[in-house]
Tab-separated table of C-alpha atoms and ligand atoms in Angstrom:
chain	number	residue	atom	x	y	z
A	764	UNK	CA	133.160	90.688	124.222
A	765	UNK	CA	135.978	91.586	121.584
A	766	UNK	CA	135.790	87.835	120.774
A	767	UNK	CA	131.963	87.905	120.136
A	768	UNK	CA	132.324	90.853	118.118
A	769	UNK	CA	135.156	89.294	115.698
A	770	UNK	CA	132.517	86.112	115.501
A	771	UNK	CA	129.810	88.155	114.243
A	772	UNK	CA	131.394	89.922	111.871
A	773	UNK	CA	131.637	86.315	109.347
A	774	UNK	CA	128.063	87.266	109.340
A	775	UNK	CA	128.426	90.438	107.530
A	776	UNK	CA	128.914	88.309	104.459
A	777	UNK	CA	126.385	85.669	104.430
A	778	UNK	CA	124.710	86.204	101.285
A	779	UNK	CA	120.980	85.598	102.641
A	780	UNK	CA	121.750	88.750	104.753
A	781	UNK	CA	123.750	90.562	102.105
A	782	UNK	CA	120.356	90.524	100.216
A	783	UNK	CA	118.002	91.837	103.092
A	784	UNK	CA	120.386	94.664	104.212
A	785	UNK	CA	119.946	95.555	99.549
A	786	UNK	CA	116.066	95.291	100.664
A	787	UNK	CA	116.362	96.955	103.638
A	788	UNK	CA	117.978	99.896	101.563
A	789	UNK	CA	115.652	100.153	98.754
A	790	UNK	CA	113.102	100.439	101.377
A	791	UNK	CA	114.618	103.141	103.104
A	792	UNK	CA	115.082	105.014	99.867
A	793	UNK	CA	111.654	104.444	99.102
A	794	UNK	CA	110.263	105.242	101.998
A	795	UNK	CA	112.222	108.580	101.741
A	796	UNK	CA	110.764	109.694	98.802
A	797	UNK	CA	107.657	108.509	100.098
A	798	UNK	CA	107.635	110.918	102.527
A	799	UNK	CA	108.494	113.545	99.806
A	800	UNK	CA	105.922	113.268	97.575
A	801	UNK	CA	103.140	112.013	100.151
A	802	UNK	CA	102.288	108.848	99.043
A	803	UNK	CA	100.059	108.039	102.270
A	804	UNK	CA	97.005	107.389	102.865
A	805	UNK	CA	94.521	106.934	106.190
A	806	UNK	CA	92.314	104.556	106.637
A	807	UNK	CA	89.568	104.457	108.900
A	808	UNK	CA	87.943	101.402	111.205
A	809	UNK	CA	85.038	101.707	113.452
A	810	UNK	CA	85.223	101.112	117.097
A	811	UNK	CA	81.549	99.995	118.192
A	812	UNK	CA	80.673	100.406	121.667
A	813	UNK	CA	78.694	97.236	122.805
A	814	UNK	CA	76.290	99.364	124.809
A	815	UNK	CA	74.219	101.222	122.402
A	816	UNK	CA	75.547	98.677	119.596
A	817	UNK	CA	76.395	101.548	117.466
A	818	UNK	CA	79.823	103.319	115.645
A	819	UNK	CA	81.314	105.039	118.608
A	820	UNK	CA	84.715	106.813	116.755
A	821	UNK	CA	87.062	105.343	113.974
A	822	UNK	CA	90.457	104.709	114.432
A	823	UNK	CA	92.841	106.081	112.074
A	824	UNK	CA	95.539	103.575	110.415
A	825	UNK	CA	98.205	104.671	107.739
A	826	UNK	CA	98.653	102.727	104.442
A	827	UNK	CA	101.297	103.631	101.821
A	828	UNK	CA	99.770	103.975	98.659
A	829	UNK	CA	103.288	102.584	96.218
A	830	UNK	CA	103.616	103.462	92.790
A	831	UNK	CA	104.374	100.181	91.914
A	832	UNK	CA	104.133	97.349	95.008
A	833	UNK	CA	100.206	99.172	95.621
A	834	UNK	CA	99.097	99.256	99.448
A	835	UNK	CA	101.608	98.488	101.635
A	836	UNK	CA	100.618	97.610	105.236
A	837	UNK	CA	102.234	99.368	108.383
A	838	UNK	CA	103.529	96.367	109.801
A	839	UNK	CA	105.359	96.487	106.967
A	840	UNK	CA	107.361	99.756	106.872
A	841	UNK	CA	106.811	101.125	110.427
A	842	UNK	CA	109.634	99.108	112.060
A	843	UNK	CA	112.022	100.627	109.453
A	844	UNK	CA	110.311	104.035	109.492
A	845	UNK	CA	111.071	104.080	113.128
A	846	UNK	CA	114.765	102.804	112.820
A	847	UNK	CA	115.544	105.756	109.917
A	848	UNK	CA	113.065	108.463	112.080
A	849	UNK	CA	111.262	109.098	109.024
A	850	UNK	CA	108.260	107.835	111.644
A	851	UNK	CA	107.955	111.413	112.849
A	852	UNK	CA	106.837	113.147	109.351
A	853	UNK	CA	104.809	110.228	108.859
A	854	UNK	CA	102.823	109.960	112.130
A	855	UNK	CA	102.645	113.556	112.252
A	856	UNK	CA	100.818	113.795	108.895
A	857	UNK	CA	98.275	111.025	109.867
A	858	UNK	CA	98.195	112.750	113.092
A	859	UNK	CA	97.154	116.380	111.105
A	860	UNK	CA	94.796	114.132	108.543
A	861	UNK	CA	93.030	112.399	111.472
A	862	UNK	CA	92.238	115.841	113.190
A	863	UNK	CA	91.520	117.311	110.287
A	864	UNK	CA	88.416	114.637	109.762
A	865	UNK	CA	87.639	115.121	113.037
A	866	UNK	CA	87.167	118.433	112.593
A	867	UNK	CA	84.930	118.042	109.520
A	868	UNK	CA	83.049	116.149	112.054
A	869	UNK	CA	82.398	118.282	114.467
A	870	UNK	CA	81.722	120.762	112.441
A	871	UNK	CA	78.784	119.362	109.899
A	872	UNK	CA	77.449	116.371	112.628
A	873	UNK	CA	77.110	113.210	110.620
A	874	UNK	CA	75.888	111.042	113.460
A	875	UNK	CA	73.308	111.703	116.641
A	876	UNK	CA	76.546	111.663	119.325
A	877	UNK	CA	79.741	112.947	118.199
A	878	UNK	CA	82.173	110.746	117.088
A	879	UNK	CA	86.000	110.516	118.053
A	880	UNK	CA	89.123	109.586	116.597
A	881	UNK	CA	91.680	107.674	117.932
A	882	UNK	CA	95.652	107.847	116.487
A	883	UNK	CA	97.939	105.533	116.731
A	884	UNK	CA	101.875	107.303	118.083
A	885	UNK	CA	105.359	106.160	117.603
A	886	UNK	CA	107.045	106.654	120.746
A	887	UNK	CA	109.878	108.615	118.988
A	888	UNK	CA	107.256	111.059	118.268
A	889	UNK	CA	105.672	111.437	121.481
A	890	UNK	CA	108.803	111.847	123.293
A	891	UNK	CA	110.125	114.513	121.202
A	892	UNK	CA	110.197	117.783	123.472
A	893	UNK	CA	108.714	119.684	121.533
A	894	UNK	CA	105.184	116.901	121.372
A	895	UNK	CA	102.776	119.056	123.197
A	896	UNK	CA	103.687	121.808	121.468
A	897	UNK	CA	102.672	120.028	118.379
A	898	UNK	CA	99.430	118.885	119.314
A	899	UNK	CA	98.340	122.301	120.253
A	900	UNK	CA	99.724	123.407	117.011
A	901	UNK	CA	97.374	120.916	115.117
A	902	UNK	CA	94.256	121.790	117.449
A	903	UNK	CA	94.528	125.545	116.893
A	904	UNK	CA	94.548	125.085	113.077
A	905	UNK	CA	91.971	122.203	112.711
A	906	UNK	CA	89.650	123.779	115.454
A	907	UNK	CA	88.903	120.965	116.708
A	908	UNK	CA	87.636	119.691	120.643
A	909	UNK	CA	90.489	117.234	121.603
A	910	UNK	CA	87.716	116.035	123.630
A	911	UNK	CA	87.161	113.599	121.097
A	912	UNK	CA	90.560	113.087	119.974
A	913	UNK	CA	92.062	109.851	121.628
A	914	UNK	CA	96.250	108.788	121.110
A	915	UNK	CA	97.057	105.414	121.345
A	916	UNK	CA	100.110	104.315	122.654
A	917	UNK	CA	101.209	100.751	123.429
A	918	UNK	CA	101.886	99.236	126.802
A	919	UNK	CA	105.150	98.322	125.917
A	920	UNK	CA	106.072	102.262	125.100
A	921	UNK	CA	104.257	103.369	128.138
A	922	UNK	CA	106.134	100.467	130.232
A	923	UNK	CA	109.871	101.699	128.871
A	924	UNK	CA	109.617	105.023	129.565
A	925	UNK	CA	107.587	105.229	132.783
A	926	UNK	CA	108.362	108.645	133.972
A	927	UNK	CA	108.832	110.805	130.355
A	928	UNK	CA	105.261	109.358	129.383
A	929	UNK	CA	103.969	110.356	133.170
A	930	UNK	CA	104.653	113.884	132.241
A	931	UNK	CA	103.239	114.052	128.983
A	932	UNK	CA	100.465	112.203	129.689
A	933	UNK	CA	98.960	114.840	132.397
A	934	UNK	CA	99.819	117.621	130.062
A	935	UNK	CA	97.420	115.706	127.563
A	936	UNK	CA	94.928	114.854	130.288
A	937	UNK	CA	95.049	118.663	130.868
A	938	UNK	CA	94.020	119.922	127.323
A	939	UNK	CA	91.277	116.937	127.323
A	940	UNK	CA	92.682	114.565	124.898
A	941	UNK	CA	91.820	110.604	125.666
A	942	UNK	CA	94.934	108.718	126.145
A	943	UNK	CA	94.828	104.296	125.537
A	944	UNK	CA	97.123	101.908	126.044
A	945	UNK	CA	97.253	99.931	122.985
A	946	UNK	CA	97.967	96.189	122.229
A	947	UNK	CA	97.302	95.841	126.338
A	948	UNK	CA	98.651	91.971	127.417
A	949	UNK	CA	101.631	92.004	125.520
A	950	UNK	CA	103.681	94.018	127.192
A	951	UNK	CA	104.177	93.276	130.751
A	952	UNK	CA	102.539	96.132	132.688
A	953	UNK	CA	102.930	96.590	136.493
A	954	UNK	CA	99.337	96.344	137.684
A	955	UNK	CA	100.325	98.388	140.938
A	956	UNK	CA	102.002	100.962	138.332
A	957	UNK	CA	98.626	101.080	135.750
A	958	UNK	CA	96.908	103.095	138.234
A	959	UNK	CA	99.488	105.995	138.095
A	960	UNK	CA	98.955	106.733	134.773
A	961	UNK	CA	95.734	109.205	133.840
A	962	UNK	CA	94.561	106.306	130.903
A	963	UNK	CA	91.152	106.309	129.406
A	964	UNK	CA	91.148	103.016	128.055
A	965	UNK	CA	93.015	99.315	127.602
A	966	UNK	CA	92.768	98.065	124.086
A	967	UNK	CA	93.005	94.526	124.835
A	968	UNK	CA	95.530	92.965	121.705
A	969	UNK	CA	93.948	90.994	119.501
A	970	UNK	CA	95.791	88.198	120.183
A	971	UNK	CA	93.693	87.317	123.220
A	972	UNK	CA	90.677	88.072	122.032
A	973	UNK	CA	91.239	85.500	119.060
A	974	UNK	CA	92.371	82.989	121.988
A	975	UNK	CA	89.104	83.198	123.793
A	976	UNK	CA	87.456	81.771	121.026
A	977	UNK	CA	90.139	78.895	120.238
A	978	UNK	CA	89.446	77.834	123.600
A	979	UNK	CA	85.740	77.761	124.760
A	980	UNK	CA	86.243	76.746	128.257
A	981	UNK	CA	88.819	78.804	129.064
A	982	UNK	CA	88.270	82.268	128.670
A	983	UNK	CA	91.718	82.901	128.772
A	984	UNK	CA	93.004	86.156	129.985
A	985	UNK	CA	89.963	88.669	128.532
A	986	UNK	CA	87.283	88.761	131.351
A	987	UNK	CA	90.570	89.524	133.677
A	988	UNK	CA	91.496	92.329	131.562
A	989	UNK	CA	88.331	93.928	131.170
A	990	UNK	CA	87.803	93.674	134.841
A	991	UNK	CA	90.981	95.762	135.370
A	992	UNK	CA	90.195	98.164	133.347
A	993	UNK	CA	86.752	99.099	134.525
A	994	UNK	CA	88.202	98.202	138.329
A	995	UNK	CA	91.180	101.623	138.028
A	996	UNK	CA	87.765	103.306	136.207
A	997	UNK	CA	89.125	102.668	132.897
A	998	UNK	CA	87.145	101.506	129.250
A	999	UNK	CA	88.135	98.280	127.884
A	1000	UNK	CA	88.519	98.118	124.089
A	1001	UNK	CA	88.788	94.611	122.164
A	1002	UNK	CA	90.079	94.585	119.414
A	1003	UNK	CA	90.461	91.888	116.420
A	1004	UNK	CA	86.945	90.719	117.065
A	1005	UNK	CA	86.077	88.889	113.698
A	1006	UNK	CA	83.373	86.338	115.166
A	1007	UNK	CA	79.471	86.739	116.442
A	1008	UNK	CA	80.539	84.256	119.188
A	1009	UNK	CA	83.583	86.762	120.159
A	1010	UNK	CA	80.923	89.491	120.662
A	1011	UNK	CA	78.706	87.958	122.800
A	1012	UNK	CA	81.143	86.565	124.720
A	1013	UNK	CA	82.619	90.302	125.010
A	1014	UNK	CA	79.293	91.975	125.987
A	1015	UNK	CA	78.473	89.414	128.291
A	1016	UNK	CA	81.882	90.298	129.987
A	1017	UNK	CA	80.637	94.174	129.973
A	1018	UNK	CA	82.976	94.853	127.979
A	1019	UNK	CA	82.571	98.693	126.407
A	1020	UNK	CA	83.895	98.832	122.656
A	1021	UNK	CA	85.217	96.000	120.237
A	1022	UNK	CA	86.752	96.633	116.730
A	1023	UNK	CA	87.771	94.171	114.270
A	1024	UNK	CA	86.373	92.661	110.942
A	1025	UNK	CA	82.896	91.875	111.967
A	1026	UNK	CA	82.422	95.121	112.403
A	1027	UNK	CA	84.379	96.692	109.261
A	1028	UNK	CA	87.969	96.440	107.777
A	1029	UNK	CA	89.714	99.705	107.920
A	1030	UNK	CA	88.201	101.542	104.652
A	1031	UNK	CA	89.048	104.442	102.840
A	1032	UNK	CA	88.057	108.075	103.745
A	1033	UNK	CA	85.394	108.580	101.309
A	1034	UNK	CA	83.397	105.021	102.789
A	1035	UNK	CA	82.891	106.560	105.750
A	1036	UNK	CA	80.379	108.805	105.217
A	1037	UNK	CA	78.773	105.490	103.015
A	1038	UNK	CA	79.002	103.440	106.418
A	1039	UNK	CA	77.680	105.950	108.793
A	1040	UNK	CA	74.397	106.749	106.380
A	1041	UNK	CA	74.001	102.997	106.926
A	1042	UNK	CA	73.798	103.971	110.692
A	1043	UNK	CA	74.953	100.238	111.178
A	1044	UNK	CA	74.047	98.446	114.731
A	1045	UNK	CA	75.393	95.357	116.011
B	1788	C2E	P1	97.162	98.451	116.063
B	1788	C2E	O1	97.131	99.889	116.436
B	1788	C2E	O2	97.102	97.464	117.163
B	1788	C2E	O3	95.982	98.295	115.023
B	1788	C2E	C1	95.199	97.149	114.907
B	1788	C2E	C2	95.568	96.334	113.685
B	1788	C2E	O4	94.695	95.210	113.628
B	1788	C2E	C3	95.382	97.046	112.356
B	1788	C2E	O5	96.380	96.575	111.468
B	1788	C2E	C4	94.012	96.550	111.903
B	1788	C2E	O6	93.820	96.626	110.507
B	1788	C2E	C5	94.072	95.136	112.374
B	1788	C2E	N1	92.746	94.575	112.570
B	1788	C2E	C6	91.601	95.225	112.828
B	1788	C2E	N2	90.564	94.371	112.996
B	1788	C2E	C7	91.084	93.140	112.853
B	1788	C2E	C8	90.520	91.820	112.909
B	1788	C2E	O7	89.332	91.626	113.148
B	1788	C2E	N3	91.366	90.783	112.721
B	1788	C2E	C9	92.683	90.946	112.478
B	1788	C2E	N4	93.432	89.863	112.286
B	1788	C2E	N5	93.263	92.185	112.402
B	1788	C2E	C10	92.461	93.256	112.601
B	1788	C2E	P2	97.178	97.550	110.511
B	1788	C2E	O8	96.275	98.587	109.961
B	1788	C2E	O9	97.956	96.686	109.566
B	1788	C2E	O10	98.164	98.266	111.515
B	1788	C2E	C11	99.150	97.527	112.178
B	1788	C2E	C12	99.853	98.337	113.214
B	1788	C2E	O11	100.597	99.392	112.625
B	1788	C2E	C13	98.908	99.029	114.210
B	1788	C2E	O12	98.506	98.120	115.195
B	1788	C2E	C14	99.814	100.118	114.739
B	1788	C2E	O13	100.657	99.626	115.754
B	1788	C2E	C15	100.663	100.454	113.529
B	1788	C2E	N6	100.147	101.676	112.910
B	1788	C2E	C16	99.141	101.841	112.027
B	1788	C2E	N7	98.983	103.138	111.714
B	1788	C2E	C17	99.908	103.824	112.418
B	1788	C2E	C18	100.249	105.214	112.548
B	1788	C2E	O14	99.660	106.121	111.928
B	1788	C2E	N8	101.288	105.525	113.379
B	1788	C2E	C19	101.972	104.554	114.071
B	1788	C2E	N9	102.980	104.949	114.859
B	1788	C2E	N10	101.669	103.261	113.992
B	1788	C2E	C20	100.653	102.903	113.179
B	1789	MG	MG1	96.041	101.055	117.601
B	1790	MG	MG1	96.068	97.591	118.982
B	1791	MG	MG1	97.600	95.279	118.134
């Protein structure tokens, strides 16, 4: 072990990685003062449920709007926000902007059935003690129903820490809020285990849902998925779903919602409103 450790350290100075840990830094430092001065933003993509054909909810994704580099995607600075814990300011404040639209929402109706929003959390942020206590911070000063408010939180998360999420979870399930597993298929979930957990939904990962359309014969994996969500009394959510072939295929598989570029890209705040006057139907 001592050995492997004196081998890795020649590493330290290969210049290739010399320049990303220089990157890795500026980012950091950006991303700090980032956080300062609140240089996020939300965007918002529809979730369409395939039985009316309609805009069900939205789900809420951050972008960092840079000073100089413009939008910068989350894929992009979420893996370092979560290794500095800068994560929890950030998903916190797209956790208070989210409920905060969701409140507008509910309080001037903009569509026939109310609509709900759906946030995506870091699991450094959810298993902070003090989560719950959070939430029902943010409910009792947007006023909203967390009926409609739904957390996402990815199988792999859910998977790792089995028995902190249990507990959380039912304190959720308690106050009303919808809990999904997102990215569902990627992370190795114990079918006999899925049932223990009070979920709403499985948000099938993209990644099979653009598979089923490589590969016309096969299916792959989807129809199996959505069958195990509705089978533990669960909605299945696809998302990625770019084609009109990937839709039909989905609603002839029952499945509930789909999201993805066919639909909408995530837009901008103010679009919203623009898309739901539309009162779009697919
Ligand atoms: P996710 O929650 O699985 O979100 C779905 C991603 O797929 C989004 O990428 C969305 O823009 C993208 N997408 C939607 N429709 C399509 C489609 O038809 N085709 C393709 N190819 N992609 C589609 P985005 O916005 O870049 O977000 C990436 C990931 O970053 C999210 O994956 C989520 O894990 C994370 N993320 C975003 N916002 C937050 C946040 O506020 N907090 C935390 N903790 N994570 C976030
Ligand atoms: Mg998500
Ligand atoms: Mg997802
Ligand atoms: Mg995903």
């Amino acid at each position: 072990r001592a050995k492997a450790q004196g081998r890795a350290k020649y590493h330290v100075f290969n210049p290739a990685m010399h320049q990303e840990a220089i990157q890795l830094l500026e980012l950091e430092n950006d991303l700090r003062r980032a956080v300062e001065r609140q240089e996020f933003l939300v965007y918002y993509q529809p979730i369409v449920s395939l039985i009316t054909g309609k805009i069900s909810g939205f789900e809420a994704l951050v972008r960092w709007q840079h000073p100089t580099r413009g939008l910068v995607s989350p894929t992009e600075f979420i893996p370092v926000a979560e290794e500095t814990g800068l994560i929890n300011a950030i998903n916190t404040w797209v956790l208070q902007s989210a409920c905060h639209q969701l409140s507008i929402w509910q309080h001037q109706p903009v569509t026939p059935e109310p609509l709900t929003i759906s946030v995506n959390l870091s699991a450094r942020l959810f298993l902070q003690p003090n989560f719950v206590e959070q939430i029902d911070r943010i409910i009792y000063e947007t006023k909203i129903n967390p009926t409609y408010l739904e957390l996402e939180i990815t199988e792999s998360v859910i998977m790792e820490n089995t028995n902190a999420i249990k507990i959380i979870f039912q304190q959720l399930k308690q106050r009303s809020i919808k809990l999904v597993m997102d990215d569902f298929g990627t992370g190795y979930s114990s079918l006999s285990y899925l049932h223990s957990f009070p979920l709403n939904a499985l948000k099938i990962d993209k990644s099979f849902v653009k598979r089923m359309q490589d590969n016309k014969e096969n299916m792959g994996l989807v129809p199996a998925m959505i069958g195990i969500a509705n089978s533990m009394g669960m909605s299945a959510i696809a998302e990625g779903v770019e084609t009109e072939e990937q839709l039909a295929q989905l609603r002839s598989l029952n499945c509930n919602f789909a999201q993805g570029f066919l639909f909408s890209e995530p837009i901008e705040q103010q679009l919203v409103i623009k898309l739901l006057a539309v009162a779009p139907q697919w």
